[in-house]
Amino acid sequence: IKTKLTETLQKKPIAPGDDVYEAEVKWCDDDDVEHYRDDCIANGYEGCVIRVKTAEYQFGSRPQTMMKAKRCEETECLCLDILVDKITKVIDGKEITYEYAKFKCRNDLNNEVFEVKPTSVYNGITDETMTSDYILGHRNQFIGKLLAIKFYERTDKKIPFNANAYGVRDYESND
């Protein structure tokens, strides 16, 4: 059912003294959601949360009836090293340890160093070279190269927050 975009301009705090506000919005399509998100960002917020009006809030999790809408940014950062996170899970009574690759990168705006998670799916396309198994077996294809990174905001130190690497910039290579 398509509805006309409407907004209540009157913001009301969710809790007394709270800096989180609730506004009733109805939208027709993604463009309307992006417009509302941009309005929220212009008013000093990171973005907005879109939810089914009747959905109950759940502490510590976000159900499928709620969606964060933030503006995605992209940049390129130098990969300094490959780090490994080891996670042990119990499956069918057996402990299994998985190794997950992370990139240690230098920020594009200053010399701050931060960690970036790889993502093998970007814009609906799967890239097998961005899986942990591939990265850990081919470290030399990443260290010293610029990684293409997507993120949603920067920290006070201008570091991409919750950054994901989706590829290696190698189009300038003479190899």
CSV table of C-alpha atoms in Angstrom, one decimal:
chain,number,residue,atom,x,y,z
A,1,ILE,CA,0.0,0.0,0.0
A,2,LYS,CA,1.5,3.3,-1.1
A,3,THR,CA,1.0,6.3,1.2
A,4,LYS,CA,2.0,9.9,1.0
A,5,LEU,CA,5.1,10.9,3.0
A,6,THR,CA,4.0,12.7,6.1
A,7,GLU,CA,6.1,13.8,9.1
A,8,THR,CA,5.1,15.2,12.4
A,9,LEU,CA,7.3,18.2,12.9
A,10,GLN,CA,6.8,18.1,16.6
A,11,LYS,CA,9.5,15.9,18.2
A,12,LYS,CA,8.8,14.3,21.5
A,13,PRO,CA,11.5,12.7,23.7
A,14,ILE,CA,11.1,8.9,24.2
A,15,ALA,CA,12.1,9.3,27.9
A,16,PRO,CA,12.3,12.5,30.0
A,17,GLY,CA,15.7,14.2,29.5
A,18,ASP,CA,16.4,11.8,26.6
A,19,ASP,CA,18.3,13.1,23.5
A,20,VAL,CA,16.5,10.4,21.4
A,21,TYR,CA,13.3,11.6,19.7
A,22,GLU,CA,10.4,9.9,18.1
A,23,ALA,CA,8.6,11.2,15.0
A,24,GLU,CA,5.8,9.5,13.1
A,25,VAL,CA,6.7,9.2,9.4
A,26,LYS,CA,5.0,7.3,6.6
A,27,TRP,CA,6.9,6.8,3.3
A,28,CYS,CA,6.4,5.5,-0.2
A,29,ASP,CA,9.8,4.2,-1.2
A,30,ASP,CA,13.6,4.3,-0.5
A,31,ASP,CA,13.9,7.9,-1.6
A,32,ASP,CA,11.5,9.0,1.1
A,33,VAL,CA,13.5,7.1,3.7
A,34,GLU,CA,16.7,8.6,2.5
A,35,HIS,CA,15.1,12.1,2.6
A,36,TYR,CA,14.0,11.6,6.2
A,37,ARG,CA,17.5,10.1,7.1
A,38,ASP,CA,19.2,13.2,5.6
A,39,ASP,CA,16.9,15.5,7.6
A,40,CYS,CA,17.8,13.7,10.8
A,41,ILE,CA,21.6,13.9,9.9
A,42,ALA,CA,21.1,17.7,9.2
A,43,ASN,CA,19.6,18.0,12.7
A,44,GLY,CA,22.7,16.4,14.3
A,45,TYR,CA,21.8,12.8,14.5
A,46,GLU,CA,23.8,9.8,13.0
A,47,GLY,CA,20.7,8.8,11.0
A,48,CYS,CA,17.4,7.3,11.9
A,49,VAL,CA,15.7,4.0,12.8
A,50,ILE,CA,12.8,3.0,10.7
A,51,ARG,CA,10.4,0.6,12.4
A,52,VAL,CA,7.0,-0.9,12.1
A,53,LYS,CA,4.8,1.3,14.4
A,54,THR,CA,3.4,-1.7,16.3
A,55,ALA,CA,6.8,-3.5,16.8
A,56,GLU,CA,8.0,-3.7,20.4
A,57,TYR,CA,11.5,-2.5,21.2
A,58,GLN,CA,13.9,-5.2,22.3
A,59,PHE,CA,16.9,-4.3,24.5
A,60,GLY,CA,20.2,-5.6,23.2
A,61,SER,CA,18.9,-6.6,19.7
A,62,ARG,CA,17.3,-5.2,16.7
A,63,PRO,CA,14.4,-7.3,15.2
A,64,GLN,CA,13.7,-7.3,11.5
A,65,THR,CA,10.8,-4.9,12.1
A,66,MET,CA,13.5,-2.1,12.7
A,67,MET,CA,16.2,-0.8,10.4
A,68,LYS,CA,18.9,1.7,10.8
A,69,ALA,CA,19.2,4.2,8.1
A,70,LYS,CA,22.6,6.0,7.9
A,71,ARG,CA,24.6,7.5,5.1
A,72,CYS,CA,27.3,5.2,3.8
A,73,GLU,CA,30.7,6.7,3.1
A,74,GLU,CA,33.6,5.2,1.3
A,75,THR,CA,37.4,5.8,1.3
A,76,GLU,CA,40.7,4.0,0.8
A,77,CYS,CA,43.2,3.2,3.6
A,78,LEU,CA,46.6,1.6,3.6
A,79,CYS,CA,46.7,-2.0,4.9
A,80,LEU,CA,49.6,-2.3,7.3
A,81,ASP,CA,49.1,-5.9,8.5
A,82,ILE,CA,46.7,-8.8,8.7
A,83,LEU,CA,45.4,-9.6,12.2
A,84,VAL,CA,43.7,-12.8,13.3
A,85,ASP,CA,40.8,-13.2,15.7
A,86,LYS,CA,40.3,-16.7,17.0
A,87,ILE,CA,36.8,-17.6,18.1
A,88,THR,CA,35.9,-20.9,19.7
A,89,LYS,CA,32.4,-22.3,19.4
A,90,VAL,CA,30.9,-25.5,20.7
A,91,ILE,CA,29.1,-27.4,18.0
A,92,ASP,CA,27.5,-30.8,18.7
A,93,GLY,CA,29.6,-31.0,21.9
A,94,LYS,CA,32.9,-30.3,20.2
A,95,GLU,CA,35.0,-27.2,20.5
A,96,ILE,CA,35.9,-25.7,17.1
A,97,THR,CA,38.2,-22.8,16.7
A,98,TYR,CA,37.7,-20.4,13.7
A,99,GLU,CA,40.2,-17.9,12.5
A,100,TYR,CA,38.8,-14.6,11.3
A,101,ALA,CA,41.0,-12.1,9.4
A,102,LYS,CA,41.0,-8.4,10.2
A,103,PHE,CA,43.1,-5.6,8.5
A,104,LYS,CA,45.3,-3.2,10.4
A,105,CYS,CA,45.0,0.0,8.5
A,106,ARG,CA,46.3,3.6,8.5
A,107,ASN,CA,43.6,6.2,8.4
A,108,ASP,CA,43.2,8.3,5.2
A,109,LEU,CA,42.9,11.6,7.1
A,110,ASN,CA,45.7,11.2,9.7
A,111,ASN,CA,48.2,8.7,10.9
A,112,GLU,CA,45.8,6.9,13.3
A,113,VAL,CA,45.8,3.1,13.0
A,114,PHE,CA,42.6,1.1,13.3
A,115,GLU,CA,41.1,-2.3,12.5
A,116,VAL,CA,38.8,-3.1,9.5
A,117,LYS,CA,36.7,-6.2,9.0
A,118,PRO,CA,36.6,-7.7,5.5
A,119,THR,CA,33.3,-8.2,3.8
A,120,SER,CA,33.0,-10.7,0.9
A,121,VAL,CA,29.6,-9.3,-0.3
A,122,TYR,CA,29.3,-5.8,-1.6
A,123,ASN,CA,26.4,-4.4,-3.6
A,124,GLY,CA,25.0,-8.0,-3.9
A,125,ILE,CA,28.2,-9.3,-5.5
A,126,THR,CA,30.3,-12.0,-3.7
A,127,ASP,CA,34.1,-11.6,-3.8
A,128,GLU,CA,35.9,-14.8,-2.7
A,129,THR,CA,39.2,-12.9,-2.3
A,130,MET,CA,37.7,-11.1,0.7
A,131,THR,CA,37.0,-14.2,2.8
A,132,SER,CA,39.1,-14.9,5.9
A,133,ASP,CA,40.5,-18.1,4.4
A,134,TYR,CA,41.7,-16.3,1.3
A,135,ILE,CA,43.1,-13.3,3.1
A,136,LEU,CA,45.0,-15.4,5.6
A,137,GLY,CA,46.5,-17.5,2.8
A,138,HIS,CA,47.4,-14.5,0.6
A,139,ARG,CA,48.6,-11.8,3.0
A,140,ASN,CA,51.0,-10.3,0.5
A,141,GLN,CA,48.1,-9.4,-1.8
A,142,PHE,CA,46.8,-7.0,0.9
A,143,ILE,CA,49.7,-5.7,3.0
A,144,GLY,CA,51.0,-2.4,1.6
A,145,LYS,CA,48.0,-1.9,-0.7
A,146,LEU,CA,45.1,0.5,-0.4
A,147,LEU,CA,41.8,-1.1,0.7
A,148,ALA,CA,38.4,0.1,-0.4
A,149,ILE,CA,36.4,0.7,2.8
A,150,LYS,CA,32.8,1.5,3.5
A,151,PHE,CA,31.6,2.9,6.8
A,152,TYR,CA,28.8,5.0,8.2
A,153,GLU,CA,30.5,7.7,10.4
A,154,ARG,CA,33.9,8.7,11.8
A,155,THR,CA,35.0,8.8,15.5
A,156,ASP,CA,36.3,11.9,17.2
A,157,LYS,CA,39.7,11.0,15.9
A,158,LYS,CA,38.3,10.9,12.4
A,159,ILE,CA,38.7,7.1,12.1
A,160,PRO,CA,36.1,5.3,10.1
A,161,PHE,CA,33.8,3.6,12.6
A,162,ASN,CA,32.6,0.0,12.1
A,163,ALA,CA,34.5,-0.1,8.8
A,164,ASN,CA,34.3,-2.9,6.3
A,165,ALA,CA,36.9,-3.5,3.5
A,166,TYR,CA,35.3,-4.8,0.3
A,167,GLY,CA,38.3,-4.8,-2.1
A,168,VAL,CA,41.9,-3.9,-2.9
A,169,ARG,CA,42.7,-0.9,-5.1
A,170,ASP,CA,45.1,-2.3,-7.6
A,171,TYR,CA,44.1,-0.7,-10.8
A,172,GLU,CA,47.3,1.5,-10.8
A,173,SER,CA,49.6,-1.5,-10.7
A,174,ASN,CA,52.0,-2.0,-13.5
A,175,ASP,CA,52.2,-5.7,-13.0
